[in-house]
Structures are given as structure tokens and as C-alpha cells.
Short mmCIF file of C-alpha atoms in Angstrom, two decimals:
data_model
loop_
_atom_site.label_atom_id
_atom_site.label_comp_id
_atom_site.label_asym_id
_atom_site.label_seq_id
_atom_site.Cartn_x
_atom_site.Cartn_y
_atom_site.Cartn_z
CA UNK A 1 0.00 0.00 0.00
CA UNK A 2 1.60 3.36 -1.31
CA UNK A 3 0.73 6.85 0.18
CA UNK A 4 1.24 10.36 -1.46
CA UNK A 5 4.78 10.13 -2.74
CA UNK A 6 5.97 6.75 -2.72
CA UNK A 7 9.41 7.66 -3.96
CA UNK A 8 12.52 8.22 -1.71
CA UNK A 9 12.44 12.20 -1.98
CA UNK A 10 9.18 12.75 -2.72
CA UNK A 11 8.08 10.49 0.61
CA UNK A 12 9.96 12.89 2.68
CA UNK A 13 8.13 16.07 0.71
CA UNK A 14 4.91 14.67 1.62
CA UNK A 15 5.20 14.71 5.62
CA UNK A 16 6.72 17.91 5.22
CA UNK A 17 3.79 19.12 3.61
CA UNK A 18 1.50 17.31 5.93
CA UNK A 19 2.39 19.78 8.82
CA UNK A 20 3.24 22.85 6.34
CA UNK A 21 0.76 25.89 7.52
CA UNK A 22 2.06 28.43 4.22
CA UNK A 23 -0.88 29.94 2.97
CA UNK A 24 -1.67 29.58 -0.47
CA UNK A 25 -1.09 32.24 -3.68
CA UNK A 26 -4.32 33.63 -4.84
CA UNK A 27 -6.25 31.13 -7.07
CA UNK A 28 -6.44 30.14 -9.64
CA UNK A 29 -2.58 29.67 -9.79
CA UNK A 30 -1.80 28.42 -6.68
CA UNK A 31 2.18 28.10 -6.96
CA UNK A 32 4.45 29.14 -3.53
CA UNK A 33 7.19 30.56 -2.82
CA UNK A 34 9.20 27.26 -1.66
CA UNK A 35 9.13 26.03 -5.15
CA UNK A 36 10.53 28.15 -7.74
CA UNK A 37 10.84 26.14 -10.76
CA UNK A 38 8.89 25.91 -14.10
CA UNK A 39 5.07 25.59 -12.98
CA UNK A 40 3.29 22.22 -13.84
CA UNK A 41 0.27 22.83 -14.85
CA UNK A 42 -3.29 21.19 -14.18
CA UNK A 43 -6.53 22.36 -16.08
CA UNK A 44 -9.58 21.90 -14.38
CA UNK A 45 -12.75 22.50 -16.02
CA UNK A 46 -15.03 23.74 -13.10
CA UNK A 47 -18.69 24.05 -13.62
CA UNK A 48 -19.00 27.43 -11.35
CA UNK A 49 -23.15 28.17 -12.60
CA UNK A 50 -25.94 25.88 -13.98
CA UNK A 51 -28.64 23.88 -12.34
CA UNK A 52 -26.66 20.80 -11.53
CA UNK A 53 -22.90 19.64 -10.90
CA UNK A 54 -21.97 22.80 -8.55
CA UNK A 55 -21.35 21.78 -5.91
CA UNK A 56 -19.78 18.80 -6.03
CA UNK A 57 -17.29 20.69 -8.63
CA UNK A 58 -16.56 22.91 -6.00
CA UNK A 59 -15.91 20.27 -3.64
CA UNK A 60 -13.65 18.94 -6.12
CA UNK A 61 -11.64 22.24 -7.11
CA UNK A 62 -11.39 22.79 -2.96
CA UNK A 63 -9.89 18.76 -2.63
CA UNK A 64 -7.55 20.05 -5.85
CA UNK A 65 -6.07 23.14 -3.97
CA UNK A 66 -5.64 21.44 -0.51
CA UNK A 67 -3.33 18.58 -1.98
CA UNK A 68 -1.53 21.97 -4.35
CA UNK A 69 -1.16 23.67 -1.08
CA UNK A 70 0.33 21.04 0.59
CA UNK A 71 2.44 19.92 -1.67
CA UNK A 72 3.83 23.35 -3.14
CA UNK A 73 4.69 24.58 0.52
CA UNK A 74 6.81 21.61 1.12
CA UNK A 75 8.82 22.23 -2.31
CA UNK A 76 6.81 21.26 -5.40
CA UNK A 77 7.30 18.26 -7.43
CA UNK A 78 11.05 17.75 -7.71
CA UNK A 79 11.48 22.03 -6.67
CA UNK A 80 8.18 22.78 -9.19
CA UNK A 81 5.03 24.17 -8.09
CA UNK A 82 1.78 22.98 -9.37
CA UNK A 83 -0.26 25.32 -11.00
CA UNK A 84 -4.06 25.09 -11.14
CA UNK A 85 -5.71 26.76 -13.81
CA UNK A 86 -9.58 26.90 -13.40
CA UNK A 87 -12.03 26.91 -16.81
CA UNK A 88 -15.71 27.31 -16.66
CA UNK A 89 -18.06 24.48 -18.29
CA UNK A 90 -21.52 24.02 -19.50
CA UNK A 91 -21.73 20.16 -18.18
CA UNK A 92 -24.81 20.00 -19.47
CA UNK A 93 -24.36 20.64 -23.36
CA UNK A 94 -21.67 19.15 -25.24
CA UNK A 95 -20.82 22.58 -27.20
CA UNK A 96 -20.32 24.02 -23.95
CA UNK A 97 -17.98 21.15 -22.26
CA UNK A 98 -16.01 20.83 -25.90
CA UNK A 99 -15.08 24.57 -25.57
CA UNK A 100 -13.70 24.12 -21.48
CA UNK A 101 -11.53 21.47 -23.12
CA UNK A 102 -9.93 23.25 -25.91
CA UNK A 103 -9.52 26.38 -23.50
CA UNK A 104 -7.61 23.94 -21.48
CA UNK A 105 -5.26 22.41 -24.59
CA UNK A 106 -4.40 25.53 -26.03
CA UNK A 107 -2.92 26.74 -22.41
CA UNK A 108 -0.82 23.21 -23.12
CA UNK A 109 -1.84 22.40 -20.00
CA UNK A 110 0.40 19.03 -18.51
CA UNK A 111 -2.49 17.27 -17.29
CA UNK A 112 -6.24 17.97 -17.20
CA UNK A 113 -8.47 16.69 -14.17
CA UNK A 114 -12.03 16.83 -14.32
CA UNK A 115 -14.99 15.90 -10.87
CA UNK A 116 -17.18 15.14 -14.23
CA UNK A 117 -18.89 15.53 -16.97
CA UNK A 118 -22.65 14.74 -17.97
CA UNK A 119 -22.10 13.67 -21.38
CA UNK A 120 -18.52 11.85 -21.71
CA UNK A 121 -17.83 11.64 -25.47
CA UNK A 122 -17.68 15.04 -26.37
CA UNK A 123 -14.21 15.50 -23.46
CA UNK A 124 -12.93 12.32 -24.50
CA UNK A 125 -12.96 13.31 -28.21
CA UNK A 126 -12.05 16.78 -27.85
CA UNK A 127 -8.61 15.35 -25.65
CA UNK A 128 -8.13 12.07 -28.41
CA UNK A 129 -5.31 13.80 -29.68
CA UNK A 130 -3.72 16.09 -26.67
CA UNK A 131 -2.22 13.08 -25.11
CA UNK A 132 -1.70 14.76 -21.77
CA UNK A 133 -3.08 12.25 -19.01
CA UNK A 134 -7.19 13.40 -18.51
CA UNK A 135 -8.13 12.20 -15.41
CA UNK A 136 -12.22 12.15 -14.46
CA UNK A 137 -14.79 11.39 -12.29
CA UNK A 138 -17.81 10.09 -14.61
CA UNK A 139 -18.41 7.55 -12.98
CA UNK A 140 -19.90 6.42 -16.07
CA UNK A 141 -19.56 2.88 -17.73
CA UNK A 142 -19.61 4.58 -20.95
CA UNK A 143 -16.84 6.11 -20.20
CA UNK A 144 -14.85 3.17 -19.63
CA UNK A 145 -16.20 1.19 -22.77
CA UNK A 146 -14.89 3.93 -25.13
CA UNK A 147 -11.31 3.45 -23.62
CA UNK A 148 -11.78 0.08 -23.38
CA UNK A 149 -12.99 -0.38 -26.98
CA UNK A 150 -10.71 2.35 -28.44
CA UNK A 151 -7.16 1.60 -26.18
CA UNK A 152 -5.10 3.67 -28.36
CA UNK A 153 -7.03 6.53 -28.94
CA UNK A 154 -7.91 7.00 -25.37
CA UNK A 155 -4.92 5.07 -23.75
CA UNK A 156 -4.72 8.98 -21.65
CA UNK A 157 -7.71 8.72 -20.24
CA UNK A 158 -8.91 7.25 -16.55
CA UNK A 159 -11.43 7.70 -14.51
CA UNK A 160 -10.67 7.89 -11.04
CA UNK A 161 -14.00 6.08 -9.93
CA UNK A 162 -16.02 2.63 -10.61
CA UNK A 163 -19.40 2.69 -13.14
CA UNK A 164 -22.55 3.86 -12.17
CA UNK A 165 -23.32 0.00 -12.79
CA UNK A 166 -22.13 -0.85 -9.23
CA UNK A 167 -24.85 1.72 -7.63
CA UNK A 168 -27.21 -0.73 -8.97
CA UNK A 169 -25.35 -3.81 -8.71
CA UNK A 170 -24.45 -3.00 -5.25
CA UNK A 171 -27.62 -1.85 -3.24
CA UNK A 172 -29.08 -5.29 -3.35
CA UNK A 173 -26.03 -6.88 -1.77
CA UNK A 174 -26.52 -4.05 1.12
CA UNK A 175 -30.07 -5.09 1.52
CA UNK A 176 -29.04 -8.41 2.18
CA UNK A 177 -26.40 -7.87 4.07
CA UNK A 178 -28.11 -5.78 6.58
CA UNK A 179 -31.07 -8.11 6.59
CA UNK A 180 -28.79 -10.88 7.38
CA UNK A 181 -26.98 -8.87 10.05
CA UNK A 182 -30.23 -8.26 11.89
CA UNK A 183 -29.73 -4.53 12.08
CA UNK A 184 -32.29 -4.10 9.97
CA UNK A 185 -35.77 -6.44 9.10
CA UNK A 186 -37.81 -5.59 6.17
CA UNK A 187 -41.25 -5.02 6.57
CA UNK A 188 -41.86 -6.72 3.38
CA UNK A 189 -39.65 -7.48 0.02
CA UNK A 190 -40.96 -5.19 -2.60
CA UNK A 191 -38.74 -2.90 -3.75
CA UNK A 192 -40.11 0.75 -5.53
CA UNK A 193 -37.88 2.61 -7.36
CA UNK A 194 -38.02 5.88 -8.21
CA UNK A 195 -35.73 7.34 -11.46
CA UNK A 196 -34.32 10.37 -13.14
CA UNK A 197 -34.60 10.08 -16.55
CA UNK A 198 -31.14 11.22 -17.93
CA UNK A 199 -28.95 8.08 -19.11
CA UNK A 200 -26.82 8.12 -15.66
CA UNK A 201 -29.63 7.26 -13.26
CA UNK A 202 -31.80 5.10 -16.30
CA UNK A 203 -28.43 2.48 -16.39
CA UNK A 204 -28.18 2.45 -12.23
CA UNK A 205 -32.00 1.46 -12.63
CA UNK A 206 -31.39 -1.37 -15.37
CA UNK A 207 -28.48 -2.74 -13.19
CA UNK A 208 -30.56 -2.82 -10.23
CA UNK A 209 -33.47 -4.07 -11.55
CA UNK A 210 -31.51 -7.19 -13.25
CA UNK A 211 -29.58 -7.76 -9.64
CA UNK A 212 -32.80 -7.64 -7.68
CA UNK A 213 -34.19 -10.42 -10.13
CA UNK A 214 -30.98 -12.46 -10.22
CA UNK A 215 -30.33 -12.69 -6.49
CA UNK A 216 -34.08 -13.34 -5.69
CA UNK A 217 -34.29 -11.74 -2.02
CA UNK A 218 -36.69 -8.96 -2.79
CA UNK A 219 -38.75 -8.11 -5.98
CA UNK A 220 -39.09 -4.59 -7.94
CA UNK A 221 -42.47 -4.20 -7.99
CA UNK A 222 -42.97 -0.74 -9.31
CA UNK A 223 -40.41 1.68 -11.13
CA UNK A 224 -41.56 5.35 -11.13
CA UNK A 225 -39.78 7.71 -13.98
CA UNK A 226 -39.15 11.76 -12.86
CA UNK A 227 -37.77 14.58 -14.76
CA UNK A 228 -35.27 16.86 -13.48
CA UNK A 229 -36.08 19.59 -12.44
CA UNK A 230 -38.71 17.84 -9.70
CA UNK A 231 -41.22 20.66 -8.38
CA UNK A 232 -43.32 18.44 -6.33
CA UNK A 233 -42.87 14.68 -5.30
CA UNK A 234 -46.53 14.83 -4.25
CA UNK A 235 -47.69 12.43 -7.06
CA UNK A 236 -44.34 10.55 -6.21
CA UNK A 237 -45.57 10.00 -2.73
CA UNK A 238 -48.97 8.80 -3.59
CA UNK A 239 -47.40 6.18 -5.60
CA UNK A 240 -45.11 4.92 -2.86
CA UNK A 241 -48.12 5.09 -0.51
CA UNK A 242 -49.85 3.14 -3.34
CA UNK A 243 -47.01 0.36 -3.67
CA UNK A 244 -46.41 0.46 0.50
CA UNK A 245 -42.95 -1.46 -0.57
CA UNK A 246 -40.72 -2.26 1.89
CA UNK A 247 -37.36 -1.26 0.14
CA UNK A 248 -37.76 2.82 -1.73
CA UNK A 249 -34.87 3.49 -3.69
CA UNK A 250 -34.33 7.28 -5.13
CA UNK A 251 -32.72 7.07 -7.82
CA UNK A 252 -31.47 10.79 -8.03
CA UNK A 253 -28.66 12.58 -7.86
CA UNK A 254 -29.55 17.07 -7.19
CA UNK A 255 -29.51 17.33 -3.23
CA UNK A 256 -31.93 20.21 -3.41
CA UNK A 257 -34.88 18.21 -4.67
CA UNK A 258 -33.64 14.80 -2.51
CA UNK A 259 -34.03 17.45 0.52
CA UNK A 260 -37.18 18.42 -1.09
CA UNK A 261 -37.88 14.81 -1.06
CA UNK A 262 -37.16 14.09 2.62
CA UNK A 263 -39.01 16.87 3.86
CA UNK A 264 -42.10 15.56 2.44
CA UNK A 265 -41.24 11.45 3.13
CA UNK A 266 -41.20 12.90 6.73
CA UNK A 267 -44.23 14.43 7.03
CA UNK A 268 -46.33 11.58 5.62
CA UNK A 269 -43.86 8.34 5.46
CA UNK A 270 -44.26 4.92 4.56
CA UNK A 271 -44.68 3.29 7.63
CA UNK A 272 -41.05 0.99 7.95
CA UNK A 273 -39.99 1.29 4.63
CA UNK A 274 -36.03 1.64 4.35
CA UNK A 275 -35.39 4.80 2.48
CA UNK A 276 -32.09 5.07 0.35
CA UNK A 277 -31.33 7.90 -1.49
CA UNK A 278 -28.28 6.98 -4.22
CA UNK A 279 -25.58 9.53 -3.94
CA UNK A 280 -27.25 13.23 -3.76
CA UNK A 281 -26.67 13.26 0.54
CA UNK A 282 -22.81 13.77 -0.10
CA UNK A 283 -23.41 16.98 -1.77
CA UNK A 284 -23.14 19.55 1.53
CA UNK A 285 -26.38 21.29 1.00
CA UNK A 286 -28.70 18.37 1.56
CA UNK A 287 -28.11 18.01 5.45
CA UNK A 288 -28.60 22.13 5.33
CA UNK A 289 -32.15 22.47 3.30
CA UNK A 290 -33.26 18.97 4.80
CA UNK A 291 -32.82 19.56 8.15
CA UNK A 292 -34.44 17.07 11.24
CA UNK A 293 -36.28 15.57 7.77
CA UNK A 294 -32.86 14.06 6.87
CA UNK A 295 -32.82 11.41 10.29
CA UNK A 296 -32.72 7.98 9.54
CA UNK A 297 -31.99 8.45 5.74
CA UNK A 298 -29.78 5.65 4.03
CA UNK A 299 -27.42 7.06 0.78
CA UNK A 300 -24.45 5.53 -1.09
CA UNK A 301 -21.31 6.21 -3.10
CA UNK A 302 -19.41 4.00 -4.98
CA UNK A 303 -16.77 6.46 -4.76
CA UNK A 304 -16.04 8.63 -1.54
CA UNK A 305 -13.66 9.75 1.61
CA UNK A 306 -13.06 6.93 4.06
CA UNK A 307 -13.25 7.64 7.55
CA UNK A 308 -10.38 5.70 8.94
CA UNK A 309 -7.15 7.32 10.01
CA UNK A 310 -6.21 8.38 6.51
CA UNK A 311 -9.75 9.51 5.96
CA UNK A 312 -10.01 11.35 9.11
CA UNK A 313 -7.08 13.28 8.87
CA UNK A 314 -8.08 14.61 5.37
CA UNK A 315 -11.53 15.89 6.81
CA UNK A 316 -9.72 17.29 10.02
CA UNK A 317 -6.87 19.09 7.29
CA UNK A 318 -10.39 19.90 5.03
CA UNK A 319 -12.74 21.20 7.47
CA UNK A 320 -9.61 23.45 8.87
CA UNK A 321 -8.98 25.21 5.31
CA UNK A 322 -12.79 25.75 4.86
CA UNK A 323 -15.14 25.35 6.88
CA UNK A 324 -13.39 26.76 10.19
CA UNK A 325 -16.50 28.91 10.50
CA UNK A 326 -18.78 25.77 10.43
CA UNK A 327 -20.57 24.13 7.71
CA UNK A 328 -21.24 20.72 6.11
CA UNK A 329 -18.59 19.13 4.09
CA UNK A 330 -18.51 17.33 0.97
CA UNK A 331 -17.87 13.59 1.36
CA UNK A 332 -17.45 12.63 -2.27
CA UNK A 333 -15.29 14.72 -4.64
CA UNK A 334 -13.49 16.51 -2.36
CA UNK A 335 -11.61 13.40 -1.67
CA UNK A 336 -11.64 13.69 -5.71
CA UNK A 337 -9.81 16.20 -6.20
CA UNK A 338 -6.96 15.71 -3.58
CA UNK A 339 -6.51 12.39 -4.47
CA UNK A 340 -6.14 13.12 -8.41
CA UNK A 341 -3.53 15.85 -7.52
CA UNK A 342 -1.28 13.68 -5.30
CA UNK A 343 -1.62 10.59 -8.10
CA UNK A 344 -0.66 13.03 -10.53
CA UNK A 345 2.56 13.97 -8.24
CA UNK A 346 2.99 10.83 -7.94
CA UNK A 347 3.28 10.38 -11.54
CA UNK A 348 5.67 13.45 -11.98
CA UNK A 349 8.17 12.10 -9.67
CA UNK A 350 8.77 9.40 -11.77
CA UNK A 351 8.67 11.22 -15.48
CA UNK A 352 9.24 14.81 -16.56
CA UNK A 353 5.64 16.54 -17.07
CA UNK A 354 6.22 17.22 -20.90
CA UNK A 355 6.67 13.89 -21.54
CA UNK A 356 2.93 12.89 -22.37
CA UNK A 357 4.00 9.59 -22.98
CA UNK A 358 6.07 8.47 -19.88
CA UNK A 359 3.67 10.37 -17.69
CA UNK A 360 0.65 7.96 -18.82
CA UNK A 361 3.16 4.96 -18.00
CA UNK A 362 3.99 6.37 -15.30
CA UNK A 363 0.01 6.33 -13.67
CA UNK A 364 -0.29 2.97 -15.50
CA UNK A 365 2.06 1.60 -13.18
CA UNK A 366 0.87 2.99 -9.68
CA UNK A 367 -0.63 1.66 -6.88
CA UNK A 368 -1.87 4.47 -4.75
CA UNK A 369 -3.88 4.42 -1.56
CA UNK A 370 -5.63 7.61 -0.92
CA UNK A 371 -8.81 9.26 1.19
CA UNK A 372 -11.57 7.68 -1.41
CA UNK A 373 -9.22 4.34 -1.60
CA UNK A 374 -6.70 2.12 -3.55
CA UNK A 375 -6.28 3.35 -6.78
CA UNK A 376 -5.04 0.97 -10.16
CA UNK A 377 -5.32 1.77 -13.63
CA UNK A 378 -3.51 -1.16 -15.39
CA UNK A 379 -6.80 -2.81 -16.49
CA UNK A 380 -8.17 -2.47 -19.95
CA UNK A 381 -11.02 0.04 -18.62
CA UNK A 382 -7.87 2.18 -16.83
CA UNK A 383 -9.88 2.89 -13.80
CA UNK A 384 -9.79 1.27 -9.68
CA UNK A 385 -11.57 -1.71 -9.28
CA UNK A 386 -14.55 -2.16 -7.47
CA UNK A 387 -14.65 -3.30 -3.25
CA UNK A 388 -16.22 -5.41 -2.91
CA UNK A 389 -18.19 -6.80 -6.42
CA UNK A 390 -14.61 -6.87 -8.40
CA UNK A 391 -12.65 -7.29 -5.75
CA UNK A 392 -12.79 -9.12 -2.33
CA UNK A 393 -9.62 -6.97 -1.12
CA UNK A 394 -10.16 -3.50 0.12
CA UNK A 395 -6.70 -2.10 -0.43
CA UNK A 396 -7.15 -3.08 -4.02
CA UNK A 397 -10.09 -0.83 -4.43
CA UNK A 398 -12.58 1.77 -4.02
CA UNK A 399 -15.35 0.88 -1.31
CA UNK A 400 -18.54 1.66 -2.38
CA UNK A 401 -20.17 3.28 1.21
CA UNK A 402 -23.72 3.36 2.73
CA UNK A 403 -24.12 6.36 4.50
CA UNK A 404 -27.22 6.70 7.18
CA UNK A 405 -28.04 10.22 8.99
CA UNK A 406 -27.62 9.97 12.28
CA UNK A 407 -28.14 13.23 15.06
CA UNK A 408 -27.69 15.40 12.05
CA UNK A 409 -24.35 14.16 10.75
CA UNK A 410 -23.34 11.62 7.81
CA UNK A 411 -22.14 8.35 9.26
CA UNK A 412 -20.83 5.18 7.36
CA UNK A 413 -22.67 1.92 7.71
CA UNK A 414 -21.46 -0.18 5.21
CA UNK A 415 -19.39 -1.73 4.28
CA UNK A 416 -18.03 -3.69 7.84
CA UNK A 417 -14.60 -3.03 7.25
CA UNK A 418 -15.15 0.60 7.11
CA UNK A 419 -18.27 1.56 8.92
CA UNK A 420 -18.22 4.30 11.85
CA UNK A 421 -21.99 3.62 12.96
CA UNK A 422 -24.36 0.55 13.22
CA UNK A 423 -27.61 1.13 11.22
CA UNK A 424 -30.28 2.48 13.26
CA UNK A 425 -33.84 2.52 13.08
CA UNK A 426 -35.16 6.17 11.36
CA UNK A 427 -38.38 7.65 13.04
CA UNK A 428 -40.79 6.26 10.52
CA UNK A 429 -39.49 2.52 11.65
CA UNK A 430 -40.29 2.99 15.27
#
């Protein structure tokens, strides 16, 4: 198991920078003083308006600057600083994330590290030919078949987390796990889920809908389609009242509308049903606009920041840069972005950053544990395997985490190996 710099001198610029209070250069570049060489450059596109992706970019772009900070203060990458240099992007059209991208080859950027992007090709096509490593958070199996399909044309790219896949794959193992555990007893074994329509959340329903059937512990017994943006889950409700199903699964990802969401569950709940909301908790405004409404709610990530020792002392080194004043932090893609920074170190300590070419062997060849987990990329999809559906080993992948609320504050469940909190009972159990 590596940590950030796994190389002789690089090791010892790591602790350095672990204790290293120098306050960062104004942003976007973010190069200090203790290293004076060349800058190496990073290009993030950053979605900074819109109606979705905010917020966790954010997240990401603060993870990015923490692990820049830390690492420029204690002397760069082999005496150079890295440089961050921010791009807007329209996520959400692929005109508008095809222009961040150029923006961000013509500055000849050495690398280019992206949270994510809503529609893949358009960033994978638009970087086919700049052969600086691209590394992203999609967290899209699409994403991974083009690469996979297309090695040499994309043999740049990775992405940093598993497929949306495993969010379907994966909460019917849960179910059965905490069934079998006995934290947890069903009230009965119909499942209702309930689905954005964009191709994201359709694929997480497929998957789960074919592993419910497969493993034969619980049956889908009604699938309800939404359209972002939601302005009122009323009819929603009436047709989980309707189905009275044991398991609800929201299968959305804008924590505005999942606080929206709880608010209303809350008030008018189905009586014992286990409520799991896939991924939109992380994002820091949920626990904010939800409030008490938020107790007892179950949510997942197949890709966020641990809470064991490594974990913990990137949230403690997190909440201390930002949120001194209070707040809720991010629990996905800030973890994201510090990771990709310190692989990408990583990678520069080996080759020089101009060299496109030894770079991408370079992060070929890694094994790198960091706060979201063991990261590999020497598989034909170039991306960390999968803890525990394709992999039995956690420190040869990324755990995919069940969150539950719990007094007010995220806590992880699942999986054993990692979990701060036994499941509890929400209200509408009791």
C-alpha cells in the first residue's frame, strides 16, 4: 500500500507538507514561494453556474487546492510548483464542455483533471489527440467502454472512480447484508424505485433491476420515472403510498430536490420502509435544506472519503482550510480532487511533465492508496476496481459506502470493514 509520494524524496516532501501551515497564492494559480521552478500545470474545467454539478465541482476544485497547497509549501514536485488553472463548463451541453476542453489544450496544459462531466464523449474526443493524461470522475460505464474499446485513442484517459453500474449492482447486496446482520428487518420485500430520466440514473435502474431479479431476495415491484427539475414529489408519494414497498430506492442525484424529497417522506412516510437515497446526501447542502427531515436516511457512493485514520485526517486538514466557520462538508469529490492531484505527483516524480507519454506509464504503473481508496489503472477500462463486487480486497479498491443520517451528521454503515456507525432505526421505523 503506497501513500502520497511513494518515492525516496518525494516520501519525505509529503510529511513535510502534511504539517506545512504556508498559505496559499491567490487562485487560480496556486504556486508558492518554496518552489521556484517551471510551474506544472493542471486544467480543471469547473462548472462554477448551472442547475446541476456545482457543488460537487466545488468540492472537487477545494480537494484540488488542498493537496496543491500542501504539496507546493513543502517544495513542489522535484522544486516545481503545481499550478491550477480553473475553466468554466456548460456540463450539461456538449458545445459548452467541448469549448472548457480546448480552452484547457491551447494553455498546453500538462495534465487535465475533471470531478465530471454529464455527457462523456464530447471531453474524450475533444482530448483524443492532446495526449496529456485526462483524469475524471464520470463515474460512467460509458466512459470506460470507449477506452476500453478504443485503447489507443484514449490510452490517456482514466477515470478515477467505478461505473454507475455498481450503484445498482451494489444496493441489493446491502439489503441483504443488513437483513442478514439483523440490524435491519424488512417489513416486506418489494422494492419501488423511483428514477431520473437522464442516461446516468436510467443504467443504475437497469443494473438494479436485473440484480434484484438475479439474487431473488426482494422483488421490484414498481419503477416510477421523474424529470429533473422535480417541483413536487406529491404524485411521487402517492405512488409509494400506493405500492407500501418495503425497500424505496431514489434514484437521483440534485440534493436540493432529494431534501425536497425528505421533507415531504417525513411528514407523511411509509410506515417501515427503508429509504435510500443513491448519492445526492454527499453533496453539503442536503443536510442544510433537509434539516431534522434528513434522520434515519440511508445514501451511497461507490466512490467517496473513508473515515479511517487516513480519511479522518483529510476531513480534520479539510474542514480546517474551509469550513473553520462551520458548515457541512462534501464527502465525495473533495476526496476527488486531492486524491487526483497527489496521483498526478505521484506520476511526476517518476517522469518529466512534458513527456505525455512516460507520464501515462507512469500512472499505468501505480498503486496508490488515498482518502476515497486504492487506486489501479492497469486494467483495460484504466480505472480502480470495485470493493467489494470486483474485488474481495479493500486495499485493491474503491469501497462503495452506505451512509445513514444519524443526530444530524453523515455516518458510514457499510461496508463492515469501514463503517463508523451501526444502522439504526429512522423515526418512521419505530
Amino acid at each position: 500500500m503506497t501513500q502520497p509520494f511513494p518515492f525516496p524524496v518525494p516520501r519525505r516532501t509529503v510529511l513535510q507538507a502534511l504539517g506545512a501551515s504556508a498559505a496559499a497564492a491567490a487562485w487560480p494559480s496556486l504556486a508558492q514561494a518554496q518552489a521556484k521552478g517551471k510551474p506544472i500545470s493542471i486544467g480543471l474545467p469547473i462548472a462554477q453556474s448551472g442547475p446541476a454539478g456545482v457543488a460537487d465541482h466545488a468540492d472537487y476544485l477545494n480537494g484540488a487546492k488542498l493537496a496543491a497547497k500542501q504539496i507546493n509549501a513543502a517544495g513542489g514536485v522535484k522544486g516545481r510548483p503545481i499550478e491550477l488553472r480553473v475553466v468554466d463548463i456548460d456540463i450539461m451541453t456538449p458545445e459548452g464542455t467541448q469549448a472548457a476542453f480546448r480552452k484547457l489544450i491551447d494553455a498546453k496544459v500538462q495534465a487535465i483533471a475533471s470531478p465530471f462531466v454529464l455527457i462523456p464523449v464530447p471531453a474524450m474526443t475533444t482530448v483524443a489527440n492532446y495526449k496529456a493524461p485526462y483524469l475524471h470522475g464520470n463515474t460512467q460505464q460509458a466512459s470506460l467502454d470507449l477506452v476500453r474499446k478504443n485503447p489507443k485513442r484514449y490510452d490517456h484517459i482514466y477515470q478515477i472512480d467505478p461505473p454507475e453500474t455498481f450503484y445498482g449492482a451494489g444496493f441489493p447486496l446491502f439489503c441483504e447484508q443488513m437483513e442478514a446482520s439483523g440490524a435491519w428487518k424488512p417489513v416486506n420485500r418489494k422494492v419501488h424505485i423511483v428514477t431520473e430520466q437522464i442516461a446516468y440514473t436510467q443504467t443504475i435502474t437497469q443494473s438494479a433491476e436485473a440484480q434484484f431479479k438475479a439474487r431473488g431476495k426482494y422483488e421490484v415491484a414498481k419503477v416510477t420515472q421523474i424529470q429533473f427539475p422535480v417541483q413536487d414529489w406529491g404524485p411521487v408519494m402517492q405512488d409509494l403510498k400506493r405500492t407500501g414497498a418495503g425497500v424505496i430506492m431514489i434514484n437521483h442525484w440534485v440534493a436540493a430536490e432529494l431534501a425536497a424529497f425528505a421533507k415531504q417522506f417525513a411528514a407523511n412516510p411509509v410506515p417501515g420502509a427503508l429509504v435510500y437515497l443513491q448519492y445526492g446526501p454527499s453533496q453539503p447542502e442536503f443536510l442544510t435544506l433537509a434539516g431534522p427531515a434528513a434522520e434515519g436516511m440511508v445514501w451511497g457512493t461507490v466512490y467517496g472519503v473513508y473515515a479511517d485514520k487516513q480519511g479522518q485526517t483529510f476531513r480534520d486538514q479539510y474542514k480546517a482550510e474551509y469550513l473553520s466557520k462551520g458548515g457541512v462538508m462534501g464527502l465525495v469529490y473533495t476526496g476527488g480532487g486531492y486524491d487526483t492531484v497527489q496521483l498526478l505527483a505521484n506520476a511526476w516524480a517518476q517522469a518529466e511533465p512534458e513527456n505525455f507519454a512516460a507520464v501515462n506509464q507512469a500512472i499505468k504503473r501505480l498503486r496508490y492508496r488515498g482518502v476515497n481508496g486504492h487506486y489501479r489503472f492497469d486494467n483495460p477500462n484504466q480505472a480502480p476496481l470495485h470493493y467489494p463486487l470486483e474485488t474481495q480486497k479493500l486495499e485493491e479498491g474503491i469501497a462503495h459506502l452506505f451512509f445513514q443520517v444519524q443526530g444530524g451528521q453523515h455516518r458510514i454503515i457499510a461496508p463492515e470493514v469501514l463503517k463508523e456507525s451501526a444502522f439504526k432505526a429512522a423515526p418512521w421505523m419505530k
